[in-house]
Amino acid sequence: MNKILVLFAHPAFERSTMHRSLLEHIKQLDDVTVNDLYENYPDFEIDVEREKKLLSAHQVIIWQHPLFWYSGPALLKQWQDLVFEHGWAYGKDTYALEGKIIFNAISSGGELEAFQKRCFHNSTIRDFLLPFERTAEICRMIYLSPFWVPETEKLGHARIQEFGRQYKELLMLLRDNDLNDPKFLSVPLLNKLVSTGKPI
């Protein structure tokens, strides 16, 4: 079984019904560790060595966060700047995270249709995640398409619960299967691997 580390970053978690549901659905899963960055580091003083040990002990890494102004929350960027050090995560001879799976599990207020070329944002959701993707590539990690919950402000209870179940099923797939399976790289959104037929 593969061990999964969820790096959760939400500066207003108490107001997020969606992310609370996602975490509730996965909290009892074996071999899944949730690392709540804003809870652990409210002063932004990140314990870099602790974070490196967590990363080293897991095969799958998830950046779970809302999409704020086309990027992640500030503490997540701070985490990246400090933890992905030259000479450890990347560099001439050292790639400590090489071969590990990584992706974003995100929410957005914008709807699916807005994240298309020649639509409101004039870019796809993957375009806005390019800094995460390039970071992973420089560290020789394997970057997957995102798990995405769009239009969060308009979702009712049933749909929120459905996304929670999809997220749980996705993590179980990643935990229990060969990570070299091409299905993980072949979908435009990881939601497609666990969809019940409804559009995301």
Coordinates of C-alpha atoms in Angstrom, one line a residue:
M1 CA 0.0 0.0 0.0
N2 CA 1.1 3.5 -0.8
K3 CA 1.2 6.1 2.0
I4 CA -0.5 9.5 1.2
L5 CA 0.3 12.9 2.7
V6 CA -2.3 15.6 2.4
L7 CA -0.7 19.1 2.8
F8 CA -3.9 21.0 3.7
A9 CA -3.8 24.8 3.5
H10 CA -6.8 27.0 4.1
P11 CA -6.6 30.3 6.0
A12 CA -10.4 30.4 6.7
F13 CA -11.1 26.7 7.2
E14 CA -13.9 27.4 9.7
R15 CA -15.9 28.9 6.8
S16 CA -15.3 26.1 4.3
T17 CA -18.0 23.6 4.2
M18 CA -16.5 22.0 1.1
H19 CA -13.0 21.4 2.5
R20 CA -14.4 20.3 5.8
S21 CA -16.4 17.6 3.9
L22 CA -13.3 16.5 1.9
L23 CA -11.3 16.0 5.1
E24 CA -14.1 14.3 7.0
H25 CA -14.4 11.7 4.2
I26 CA -10.7 10.8 4.3
K27 CA -9.8 11.2 8.0
Q28 CA -10.4 7.5 8.9
L29 CA -8.5 6.1 6.0
D30 CA -5.4 4.0 6.8
D31 CA -2.1 5.2 5.5
V32 CA -3.4 8.7 4.9
T33 CA -1.8 11.6 6.9
V34 CA -3.4 15.1 7.0
N35 CA -0.9 17.8 7.7
D36 CA -2.9 21.0 8.4
L37 CA -0.4 23.8 7.7
Y38 CA -2.4 26.7 9.1
E39 CA -3.2 24.8 12.3
N40 CA 0.5 23.7 12.8
Y41 CA 2.1 26.9 11.8
P42 CA -0.2 29.9 12.6
D43 CA 2.9 32.1 12.9
F44 CA 4.3 30.9 9.5
E45 CA 7.4 29.4 11.3
I46 CA 7.6 26.1 9.5
D47 CA 9.5 23.2 10.9
V48 CA 11.4 22.3 7.8
E49 CA 13.0 19.2 9.1
R50 CA 9.6 17.8 10.3
E51 CA 8.2 18.5 6.8
K52 CA 11.0 16.8 5.1
K53 CA 10.6 13.7 7.2
L54 CA 6.9 13.6 6.4
L55 CA 7.5 13.9 2.7
S56 CA 10.2 11.2 2.7
A57 CA 7.8 8.8 4.5
H58 CA 5.0 9.1 1.9
Q59 CA 4.7 8.0 -1.7
V60 CA 1.8 10.3 -2.7
I61 CA 1.7 14.0 -1.9
I62 CA -1.4 16.2 -2.2
W63 CA -1.5 20.0 -2.0
Q64 CA -5.2 20.5 -0.9
H65 CA -6.3 24.1 -0.9
P66 CA -8.7 26.6 -2.3
L67 CA -7.7 28.5 -5.4
F68 CA -7.3 32.2 -4.4
W69 CA -6.6 34.7 -7.2
Y70 CA -5.3 31.9 -9.4
S71 CA -2.9 30.6 -6.8
G72 CA -2.6 28.8 -3.5
P73 CA -2.8 30.4 0.0
A74 CA 0.2 32.3 1.3
L75 CA 1.3 29.7 3.8
L76 CA 1.5 27.0 1.1
K77 CA 3.9 29.2 -0.9
Q78 CA 5.9 29.8 2.2
W79 CA 6.0 26.0 2.7
Q80 CA 7.3 25.4 -0.8
D81 CA 9.9 28.1 -0.5
L82 CA 11.4 26.7 2.7
V83 CA 10.9 23.0 2.4
F84 CA 11.8 22.4 -1.3
E85 CA 15.4 23.4 -0.6
H86 CA 18.2 23.4 -3.2
G87 CA 20.5 20.5 -2.4
W88 CA 17.6 18.4 -1.0
A89 CA 14.5 18.6 -3.2
Y90 CA 16.5 19.5 -6.3
G91 CA 20.0 20.3 -7.3
K92 CA 23.1 18.9 -9.0
D93 CA 23.2 15.5 -7.2
T94 CA 20.2 15.4 -4.9
Y95 CA 16.5 14.8 -5.6
A96 CA 15.0 13.5 -2.4
L97 CA 11.5 13.4 -3.7
E98 CA 12.3 11.9 -7.1
G99 CA 9.5 9.6 -8.4
K100 CA 6.9 10.6 -5.8
I101 CA 3.4 11.3 -7.0
I102 CA 2.1 14.8 -6.4
F103 CA -1.1 16.8 -7.4
N104 CA -3.4 19.5 -6.3
A105 CA -6.9 19.0 -4.8
I106 CA -8.5 22.3 -5.2
S107 CA -11.8 24.2 -4.9
S108 CA -12.8 27.3 -6.8
G109 CA -15.7 29.7 -6.7
G110 CA -15.7 29.9 -10.5
E111 CA -17.6 27.3 -12.5
L112 CA -16.2 24.7 -14.9
E113 CA -17.1 26.7 -18.1
A114 CA -15.3 29.8 -16.9
F115 CA -11.9 28.0 -17.0
Q116 CA -11.7 27.6 -20.8
K117 CA -9.9 29.5 -23.5
R118 CA -11.9 32.5 -24.7
C119 CA -14.1 32.3 -21.7
F120 CA -14.1 34.4 -18.5
H121 CA -10.6 33.4 -17.2
N122 CA -9.3 32.7 -20.8
S123 CA -7.3 29.8 -19.4
T124 CA -7.8 26.3 -18.2
I125 CA -7.5 25.2 -14.6
R126 CA -4.3 23.4 -15.4
D127 CA -2.9 26.7 -16.8
F128 CA -3.2 28.3 -13.4
L129 CA -1.6 25.3 -11.7
L130 CA 1.5 25.6 -13.9
P131 CA 3.8 26.9 -11.0
F132 CA 2.9 23.8 -9.0
E133 CA 3.5 21.5 -12.0
R134 CA 6.9 23.1 -12.8
T135 CA 7.9 22.9 -9.1
A136 CA 7.2 19.2 -9.2
E137 CA 9.0 18.6 -12.5
I138 CA 12.1 20.4 -11.2
C139 CA 12.1 18.1 -8.2
R140 CA 11.7 15.1 -10.5
M141 CA 8.3 14.3 -9.1
I142 CA 5.4 12.9 -11.1
Y143 CA 2.7 15.6 -11.4
L144 CA -0.9 14.5 -11.9
S145 CA -4.0 16.4 -13.1
P146 CA -5.9 18.0 -10.3
F147 CA -8.9 16.9 -8.3
W148 CA -11.1 19.9 -8.7
V149 CA -14.3 21.1 -7.0
P150 CA -15.6 24.1 -9.0
E151 CA -18.4 26.5 -8.1
T152 CA -18.3 25.8 -4.4
E153 CA -20.6 28.6 -3.3
K154 CA -23.5 27.1 -5.3
L155 CA -23.2 23.5 -4.2
G156 CA -25.9 21.9 -2.1
H157 CA -25.4 19.4 0.6
A158 CA -25.8 16.4 -1.7
R159 CA -23.2 17.5 -4.2
I160 CA -20.8 18.5 -1.4
Q161 CA -21.1 15.0 0.0
E162 CA -20.7 13.5 -3.5
F163 CA -17.3 15.3 -3.9
G164 CA -16.3 14.0 -0.5
R165 CA -17.0 10.5 -1.5
Q166 CA -15.1 10.9 -4.8
Y167 CA -12.1 12.3 -2.9
K168 CA -12.1 9.3 -0.6
E169 CA -12.4 6.9 -3.5
L170 CA -9.6 8.6 -5.3
L171 CA -7.3 8.3 -2.3
M172 CA -8.1 4.7 -1.9
L173 CA -7.3 4.1 -5.6
L174 CA -3.9 5.8 -5.1
R175 CA -3.2 4.0 -1.9
D176 CA -4.1 0.5 -3.1
N177 CA -2.9 0.4 -6.7
D178 CA 0.3 0.5 -8.7
L179 CA 1.2 4.1 -9.1
N180 CA 2.7 3.3 -12.5
D181 CA -0.7 2.5 -13.8
P182 CA -1.2 4.8 -16.8
K183 CA -4.8 5.6 -15.9
F184 CA -3.5 8.1 -13.3
L185 CA -1.7 10.1 -16.0
S186 CA -4.4 9.7 -18.7
V187 CA -7.3 11.8 -17.4
P188 CA -7.7 15.6 -17.7
L189 CA -9.0 15.7 -14.1
L190 CA -8.6 13.0 -11.4
N191 CA -12.3 13.4 -10.7
K192 CA -12.9 11.3 -13.9
L193 CA -11.5 8.2 -12.3
V194 CA -14.1 8.3 -9.6
S195 CA -17.0 10.1 -11.2
T196 CA -20.5 8.6 -11.0
G197 CA -21.4 9.9 -14.4
K198 CA -22.3 13.4 -13.4
P199 CA -20.2 16.3 -14.7
I200 CA -17.8 17.5 -12.0

